[in-house]
Amino acid sequence: MAQPTTHSRTLRLFGVSTARASAVLRQAAAEGCPGLRLMGRNGELAVRLAASGPDAASVCEGWEKKLQERFGPAVFSTDATDLPQAALDAFLKEEFLFCSADEATGALLEPLLRDLPRADGAYDFGKESWAHPRKAGRIEPPAGWLRRWPACPVQPAAGRAAAALKVSEADFALVFQPAQGRYPAFTLLADERSAWVKALNRTQAEPAQAGLWLLDMARRAAQGQPQAE
């Protein structure tokens, strides 16, 4: 007796909450999407859908496209590619270079990227920025910024990012800032014209997630996608 044909697809997401993802999947299930399952780890989410029957492949492919549209730029992969590799691929494709503005940020990113082939073609690993014997001393926020916004932690971080861009000639600079008093932790990405800031809750600010938030900001910037909420 012939076994029924089965097929499955998986979408990998970052930058969307579990609550939001669950709501999208509940609506899809109500519309007839088969075999939905949501999994998560360190802020990454995976949506698996499965179907059986002679048209299982076309059903899965159709729903995969619909879910990609609904999740938008939160989808970073439809295969086994993880977020660090997806971010690196985006930068290599566009021939962008990104750097960290300080050693603490570099310490979050290095373990995520150091073992990936060609990573040094997109990330400077501090060699032209905070770890450079001469350039490192020039990565300081402008004094005028500090005088104008003495209590705001965003301005020093943005200033360091701007300085890192200048000394490294990178296209983007990344900063992680731990929580300070009443100010939450945040990640920051800057290019020569703009900066984007993502406030992080306590869980998101843990090292296992903070580096991924930095890379997701980088991935979206390289792809010309809007940043996460």
CSV table of N, CA and C in Angstrom, one decimal, residues 113-188:
chain,number,residue,atom,x,y,z
A,113,LEU,N,30.4,35.2,14.1
A,113,LEU,CA,30.9,35.4,12.8
A,113,LEU,C,32.2,34.7,12.5
A,114,ARG,N,33.0,34.5,13.5
A,114,ARG,CA,34.4,34.2,13.2
A,114,ARG,C,34.6,32.9,12.5
A,115,ASP,N,33.7,31.9,12.6
A,115,ASP,CA,33.9,30.6,11.9
A,115,ASP,C,33.2,30.5,10.6
A,116,LEU,N,32.6,31.6,10.1
A,116,LEU,CA,31.9,31.6,8.9
A,116,LEU,C,32.8,32.0,7.7
A,117,PRO,N,32.8,31.2,6.6
A,117,PRO,CA,33.7,31.5,5.5
A,117,PRO,C,33.4,32.9,5.0
A,118,ARG,N,34.5,33.6,4.7
A,118,ARG,CA,34.5,34.9,4.0
A,118,ARG,C,34.0,36.0,5.0
A,119,ALA,N,33.8,35.7,6.3
A,119,ALA,CA,33.3,36.7,7.2
A,119,ALA,C,34.2,38.0,7.2
A,120,ASP,N,35.5,37.8,7.0
A,120,ASP,CA,36.4,39.0,7.1
A,120,ASP,C,36.2,39.9,5.8
A,121,GLY,N,35.5,39.4,4.8
A,121,GLY,CA,35.2,40.2,3.7
A,121,GLY,C,34.0,41.2,3.9
A,122,ALA,N,33.3,41.0,5.0
A,122,ALA,CA,32.2,41.9,5.3
A,122,ALA,C,32.3,42.6,6.7
A,123,TYR,N,33.0,42.0,7.6
A,123,TYR,CA,33.1,42.5,8.9
A,123,TYR,C,34.6,42.7,9.3
A,124,ASP,N,35.0,43.8,9.9
A,124,ASP,CA,36.4,44.1,10.1
A,124,ASP,C,37.0,43.4,11.3
A,125,PHE,N,36.2,42.8,12.2
A,125,PHE,CA,36.7,42.2,13.4
A,125,PHE,C,37.6,43.1,14.2
A,126,GLY,N,37.3,44.4,14.1
A,126,GLY,CA,38.1,45.4,14.9
A,126,GLY,C,39.4,45.8,14.3
A,127,LYS,N,39.8,45.2,13.3
A,127,LYS,CA,41.2,45.4,12.7
A,127,LYS,C,41.4,46.8,12.2
A,128,GLU,N,40.3,47.4,11.7
A,128,GLU,CA,40.4,48.8,11.2
A,128,GLU,C,39.6,49.8,12.1
A,129,SER,N,39.2,49.3,13.2
A,129,SER,CA,38.4,50.2,14.1
A,129,SER,C,38.9,50.1,15.5
A,130,TRP,N,38.2,49.5,16.5
A,130,TRP,CA,38.5,49.6,17.9
A,130,TRP,C,39.8,48.8,18.3
A,131,ALA,N,40.2,47.8,17.5
A,131,ALA,CA,41.4,47.1,17.8
A,131,ALA,C,42.7,47.6,17.1
A,132,HIS,N,42.5,48.6,16.2
A,132,HIS,CA,43.6,49.1,15.5
A,132,HIS,C,44.5,50.0,16.4
A,133,PRO,N,45.8,49.8,16.4
A,133,PRO,CA,46.7,50.4,17.4
A,133,PRO,C,46.7,52.0,17.3
A,134,ARG,N,46.4,52.5,16.2
A,134,ARG,CA,46.3,54.0,16.1
A,134,ARG,C,44.9,54.5,15.9
A,135,LYS,N,44.1,53.8,15.2
A,135,LYS,CA,42.7,54.3,14.9
A,135,LYS,C,41.8,54.3,16.1
A,136,ALA,N,42.1,53.3,17.0
A,136,ALA,CA,41.2,53.1,18.2
A,136,ALA,C,41.0,54.3,19.0
A,137,GLY,N,42.1,55.1,19.2
A,137,GLY,CA,42.0,56.3,20.0
A,137,GLY,C,41.1,57.4,19.4
A,138,ARG,N,40.8,57.3,18.1
A,138,ARG,CA,40.0,58.3,17.5
A,138,ARG,C,38.5,58.0,17.5
A,139,ILE,N,38.2,56.8,18.1
A,139,ILE,CA,36.7,56.5,18.1
A,139,ILE,C,36.1,57.0,19.4
A,140,GLU,N,35.8,58.3,19.4
A,140,GLU,CA,35.2,58.9,20.5
A,140,GLU,C,34.1,59.8,20.0
A,141,PRO,N,33.0,59.9,20.8
A,141,PRO,CA,31.9,60.8,20.4
A,141,PRO,C,32.3,62.2,20.4
A,142,PRO,N,31.8,63.0,19.5
A,142,PRO,CA,32.2,64.5,19.5
A,142,PRO,C,31.8,65.1,20.8
A,143,ALA,N,32.7,66.0,21.3
A,143,ALA,CA,32.5,66.6,22.6
A,143,ALA,C,31.3,67.5,22.6
A,144,GLY,N,31.0,68.1,21.5
A,144,GLY,CA,29.8,68.9,21.4
A,144,GLY,C,28.5,68.1,21.6
A,145,TRP,N,28.5,66.9,21.1
A,145,TRP,CA,27.3,66.0,21.3
A,145,TRP,C,27.1,65.7,22.8
A,146,LEU,N,28.2,65.5,23.5
A,146,LEU,CA,28.1,65.2,24.9
A,146,LEU,C,27.7,66.4,25.8
A,147,ARG,N,28.1,67.6,25.3
A,147,ARG,CA,27.6,68.8,26.1
A,147,ARG,C,26.2,69.0,25.8
A,148,ARG,N,25.7,68.8,24.6
A,148,ARG,CA,24.4,69.1,24.2
A,148,ARG,C,23.4,68.1,24.8
A,149,TRP,N,23.8,66.9,24.9
A,149,TRP,CA,22.9,65.8,25.5
A,149,TRP,C,23.6,65.1,26.6
A,150,PRO,N,23.8,65.7,27.7
A,150,PRO,CA,24.7,65.1,28.7
A,150,PRO,C,24.1,63.9,29.4
A,151,ALA,N,22.8,63.7,29.4
A,151,ALA,CA,22.2,62.6,30.1
A,151,ALA,C,21.7,61.5,29.2
A,152,CYS,N,21.8,61.7,27.9
A,152,CYS,CA,21.2,60.7,27.0
A,152,CYS,C,22.3,59.7,26.5
A,153,PRO,N,22.1,58.4,26.8
A,153,PRO,CA,23.1,57.4,26.4
A,153,PRO,C,23.2,57.1,24.9
A,154,VAL,N,22.1,57.6,24.1
A,154,VAL,CA,22.1,57.3,22.7
A,154,VAL,C,23.2,58.2,22.0
A,155,GLN,N,23.3,59.4,22.4
A,155,GLN,CA,24.2,60.3,21.7
A,155,GLN,C,25.7,59.8,21.7
A,156,PRO,N,26.2,59.4,22.9
A,156,PRO,CA,27.6,58.9,22.9
A,156,PRO,C,27.7,57.7,22.0
A,157,ALA,N,26.7,56.8,22.0
A,157,ALA,CA,26.8,55.6,21.2
A,157,ALA,C,26.8,55.9,19.7
A,158,ALA,N,25.9,56.9,19.3
A,158,ALA,CA,25.9,57.3,17.9
A,158,ALA,C,27.2,58.0,17.6
A,159,GLY,N,27.7,58.8,18.5
A,159,GLY,CA,29.0,59.4,18.2
A,159,GLY,C,30.1,58.5,18.0
A,160,ARG,N,30.2,57.4,18.8
A,160,ARG,CA,31.2,56.4,18.6
A,160,ARG,C,31.0,55.7,17.3
A,161,ALA,N,29.7,55.4,16.9
A,161,ALA,CA,29.5,54.8,15.6
A,161,ALA,C,29.9,55.7,14.5
A,162,ALA,N,29.6,57.0,14.6
A,162,ALA,CA,30.1,57.9,13.5
A,162,ALA,C,31.6,57.9,13.4
A,163,ALA,N,32.3,57.9,14.5
A,163,ALA,CA,33.7,58.0,14.5
A,163,ALA,C,34.3,56.7,14.0
A,164,ALA,N,33.7,55.5,14.3
A,164,ALA,CA,34.1,54.3,13.8
A,164,ALA,C,34.0,54.2,12.3
A,165,LEU,N,32.9,54.7,11.8
A,165,LEU,CA,32.7,54.7,10.3
A,165,LEU,C,33.8,55.5,9.7
A,166,LYS,N,34.2,56.6,10.3
A,166,LYS,CA,35.2,57.5,9.7
A,166,LYS,C,36.5,56.8,9.6
A,167,VAL,N,37.0,56.2,10.7
A,167,VAL,CA,38.3,55.7,10.8
A,167,VAL,C,38.4,54.4,10.0
A,168,SER,N,37.3,53.6,9.9
A,168,SER,CA,37.4,52.3,9.3
A,168,SER,C,37.0,52.3,7.8
A,169,GLU,N,36.3,53.4,7.4
A,169,GLU,CA,35.7,53.5,6.1
A,169,GLU,C,34.7,52.4,5.8
A,170,ALA,N,34.0,51.9,6.8
A,170,ALA,CA,33.0,50.9,6.7
A,170,ALA,C,31.7,51.6,6.2
A,171,ASP,N,30.8,50.8,5.8
A,171,ASP,CA,29.5,51.3,5.4
A,171,ASP,C,28.5,51.4,6.5
A,172,PHE,N,28.6,50.6,7.5
A,172,PHE,CA,27.8,50.6,8.7
A,172,PHE,C,28.6,50.3,9.9
A,173,ALA,N,28.2,50.9,11.0
A,173,ALA,CA,28.8,50.6,12.3
A,173,ALA,C,27.7,50.2,13.3
A,174,LEU,N,28.1,49.3,14.2
A,174,LEU,CA,27.1,48.7,15.2
A,174,LEU,C,27.6,49.0,16.6
A,175,VAL,N,26.6,49.2,17.5
A,175,VAL,CA,26.9,49.4,18.9
A,175,VAL,C,25.9,48.7,19.8
A,176,PHE,N,26.4,48.1,20.8
A,176,PHE,CA,25.5,47.6,21.9
A,176,PHE,C,25.7,48.4,23.1
A,177,GLN,N,24.7,48.9,23.7
A,177,GLN,CA,24.8,49.7,24.9
A,177,GLN,C,24.0,49.0,26.0
A,178,PRO,N,24.6,48.5,27.1
A,178,PRO,CA,23.9,47.9,28.2
A,178,PRO,C,23.0,49.0,28.9
A,179,ALA,N,22.0,48.5,29.7
A,179,ALA,CA,21.1,49.3,30.4
A,179,ALA,C,21.9,50.3,31.3
A,180,GLN,N,21.4,51.5,31.4
A,180,GLN,CA,22.0,52.5,32.3
A,180,GLN,C,20.9,53.2,33.1
A,181,GLY,N,20.8,52.8,34.4
A,181,GLY,CA,19.8,53.5,35.2
A,181,GLY,C,18.4,53.3,34.7
A,182,ARG,N,17.7,54.4,34.4
A,182,ARG,CA,16.3,54.3,33.8
A,182,ARG,C,16.3,54.0,32.4
A,183,TYR,N,17.5,54.0,31.7
A,183,TYR,CA,17.5,53.8,30.3
A,183,TYR,C,17.7,52.3,30.0
A,184,PRO,N,16.9,51.8,29.1
A,184,PRO,CA,17.1,50.3,28.7
A,184,PRO,C,18.3,50.1,27.9
A,185,ALA,N,18.7,48.9,27.8
A,185,ALA,CA,19.8,48.5,26.8
A,185,ALA,C,19.3,48.7,25.4
A,186,PHE,N,20.2,49.0,24.5
A,186,PHE,CA,19.8,49.1,23.1
A,186,PHE,C,20.9,48.7,22.2
A,187,THR,N,20.5,48.4,20.9
A,187,THR,CA,21.4,48.2,19.8
A,187,THR,C,21.2,49.4,18.9
A,188,LEU,N,22.3,49.8,18.3
A,188,LEU,CA,22.3,50.9,17.3
A,188,LEU,C,23.1,50.6,16.1
